[in-house]
């Protein structure tokens, strides 16, 4: 016959508490592992969103830079074109087309600069750009 001292109940509280502690530790580790993996997933998604945003900003900036670079300068001087005829000289063309209050010598120099002329040699048929000041 069994004696009371050797009998162990399956409902012993000490045994349950030992198993319960191990289960709690295992569950805590599992919860921590799940939380870490979820936070890693969210961190990767956030990093991906950040990289996409940075890529979008770089592309937009490059597009704006190319649009600004291809736009005409705002410092363009208004000009008029004249075809050189037989008997014309820079002096005659400058005297005929200069603004009223400008010296003819200054306007001849401006015509030379606008057309890239080193001297006053022009030929019939040349097209001269006359700056308007």
CSV table of C-alpha atoms in Angstrom, one decimal:
chain,number,residue,atom,x,y,z
A,1,UNK,CA,0.0,0.0,0.0
A,2,UNK,CA,1.1,3.6,-0.7
A,3,UNK,CA,1.9,5.8,2.1
A,4,UNK,CA,1.0,9.4,2.1
A,5,UNK,CA,4.6,10.5,2.1
A,6,UNK,CA,5.4,8.9,-1.3
A,7,UNK,CA,2.2,9.9,-3.0
A,8,UNK,CA,2.4,12.9,-5.3
A,9,UNK,CA,-0.7,14.4,-6.7
A,10,UNK,CA,-0.8,15.6,-10.3
A,11,UNK,CA,-2.4,18.7,-9.0
A,12,UNK,CA,0.4,19.6,-6.7
A,13,UNK,CA,0.8,23.3,-6.6
A,14,UNK,CA,4.6,23.4,-6.4
A,15,UNK,CA,4.9,21.3,-9.5
A,16,UNK,CA,2.4,23.5,-11.3
A,17,UNK,CA,4.2,26.7,-10.3
A,18,UNK,CA,7.5,25.3,-11.6
A,19,UNK,CA,6.0,24.5,-15.0
A,20,UNK,CA,4.1,27.7,-15.0
A,21,UNK,CA,7.3,29.7,-14.5
A,22,UNK,CA,9.0,28.0,-17.4
A,23,UNK,CA,5.9,28.5,-19.6
A,24,UNK,CA,5.8,32.2,-18.7
A,25,UNK,CA,9.5,32.6,-19.6
A,26,UNK,CA,9.0,30.8,-22.9
A,27,UNK,CA,6.0,32.9,-23.7
A,28,UNK,CA,7.9,36.1,-22.8
A,29,UNK,CA,10.7,35.1,-25.1
A,30,UNK,CA,8.3,34.3,-27.9
A,31,UNK,CA,6.5,37.7,-27.4
A,32,UNK,CA,9.9,39.4,-27.4
A,33,UNK,CA,11.0,37.7,-30.6
A,34,UNK,CA,7.7,38.5,-32.3
A,35,UNK,CA,7.9,42.1,-31.2
A,36,UNK,CA,11.5,42.4,-32.5
A,37,UNK,CA,10.6,40.9,-35.9
A,38,UNK,CA,7.6,43.2,-36.2
A,39,UNK,CA,9.7,46.3,-35.3
A,40,UNK,CA,12.3,45.1,-37.8
A,41,UNK,CA,9.7,44.9,-40.5
A,42,UNK,CA,8.4,48.4,-39.7
A,43,UNK,CA,11.9,49.7,-39.6
A,44,UNK,CA,12.6,48.3,-43.1
A,45,UNK,CA,9.3,49.7,-44.4
A,46,UNK,CA,10.1,53.1,-42.9
A,47,UNK,CA,13.6,53.0,-44.4
A,48,UNK,CA,12.2,52.1,-47.8
A,49,UNK,CA,9.7,55.0,-47.7
A,50,UNK,CA,12.5,57.3,-46.7
A,51,UNK,CA,14.7,56.2,-49.7
A,52,UNK,CA,11.8,56.5,-52.1
A,53,UNK,CA,11.1,60.1,-50.8
A,54,UNK,CA,14.8,61.0,-51.2
A,55,UNK,CA,14.8,59.6,-54.7
A,56,UNK,CA,11.7,61.6,-55.5
A,57,UNK,CA,13.3,64.8,-54.2
A,58,UNK,CA,16.5,64.2,-56.2
A,59,UNK,CA,14.6,63.6,-59.4
A,60,UNK,CA,12.4,66.7,-58.9
A,61,UNK,CA,15.5,68.8,-58.2
A,62,UNK,CA,17.3,67.5,-61.2
A,63,UNK,CA,14.2,68.3,-63.4
A,64,UNK,CA,13.9,71.8,-62.0
A,65,UNK,CA,17.7,72.4,-62.6
A,66,UNK,CA,17.5,71.3,-66.2
A,67,UNK,CA,14.4,73.4,-66.8
A,68,UNK,CA,16.1,76.5,-65.4
A,69,UNK,CA,19.3,75.8,-67.3
A,70,UNK,CA,17.4,75.5,-70.6
A,71,UNK,CA,15.3,78.6,-70.1
A,72,UNK,CA,16.6,81.8,-71.9
A,73,UNK,CA,18.5,84.3,-70.0
A,74,UNK,CA,16.5,87.3,-68.8
A,75,UNK,CA,19.5,89.6,-69.5
A,76,UNK,CA,18.9,89.3,-73.3
A,77,UNK,CA,19.4,92.7,-74.9
A,78,UNK,CA,16.8,93.6,-77.5
A,79,UNK,CA,18.2,93.9,-81.0
A,80,UNK,CA,17.4,94.6,-84.6
A,81,UNK,CA,19.0,93.1,-87.7
A,82,UNK,CA,20.3,95.0,-90.8
A,83,UNK,CA,21.6,93.6,-94.1
A,84,UNK,CA,24.6,95.4,-95.3
A,85,UNK,CA,24.2,96.9,-98.7
A,86,UNK,CA,26.8,98.2,-101.2
A,87,UNK,CA,28.3,101.5,-100.0
A,88,UNK,CA,27.3,100.9,-96.3
A,89,UNK,CA,29.8,101.3,-93.5
A,90,UNK,CA,29.6,100.8,-89.8
A,91,UNK,CA,29.5,104.6,-89.3
A,92,UNK,CA,26.6,105.1,-91.8
A,93,UNK,CA,24.6,102.2,-90.2
A,94,UNK,CA,25.3,103.4,-86.7
A,95,UNK,CA,24.3,107.0,-87.6
A,96,UNK,CA,21.1,105.8,-89.1
A,97,UNK,CA,20.0,103.4,-86.3
A,98,UNK,CA,21.5,104.8,-83.1
A,99,UNK,CA,19.3,106.1,-80.3
A,100,UNK,CA,18.9,109.9,-80.5
A,101,UNK,CA,21.0,110.7,-77.4
A,102,UNK,CA,23.9,108.3,-78.1
A,103,UNK,CA,27.2,109.2,-79.6
A,104,UNK,CA,27.8,107.5,-83.0
A,105,UNK,CA,31.3,106.3,-81.9
A,106,UNK,CA,29.8,104.5,-78.9
A,107,UNK,CA,27.1,102.9,-81.0
A,108,UNK,CA,29.7,101.7,-83.6
A,109,UNK,CA,31.6,100.0,-80.7
A,110,UNK,CA,28.4,98.4,-79.5
A,111,UNK,CA,27.7,97.1,-83.0
A,112,UNK,CA,31.2,95.7,-83.2
A,113,UNK,CA,30.8,93.9,-79.8
A,114,UNK,CA,27.4,92.6,-80.7
A,115,UNK,CA,28.6,91.0,-84.0
A,116,UNK,CA,32.1,90.0,-82.8
A,117,UNK,CA,33.9,92.3,-85.3
A,118,UNK,CA,37.6,93.1,-84.7
A,119,UNK,CA,37.6,96.1,-87.0
A,120,UNK,CA,35.2,98.0,-89.3
A,121,UNK,CA,35.4,95.7,-92.3
A,122,UNK,CA,31.9,94.6,-93.5
A,123,UNK,CA,30.8,93.2,-96.8
A,124,UNK,CA,27.5,93.6,-98.7
A,125,UNK,CA,25.1,90.8,-97.7
A,126,UNK,CA,26.4,90.6,-94.1
A,127,UNK,CA,23.7,90.6,-91.4
A,128,UNK,CA,24.5,92.9,-88.5
A,129,UNK,CA,22.8,92.8,-85.2
A,130,UNK,CA,22.1,96.3,-83.9
A,131,UNK,CA,21.8,96.5,-80.1
A,132,UNK,CA,18.9,98.6,-78.8
A,133,UNK,CA,19.9,100.6,-75.7
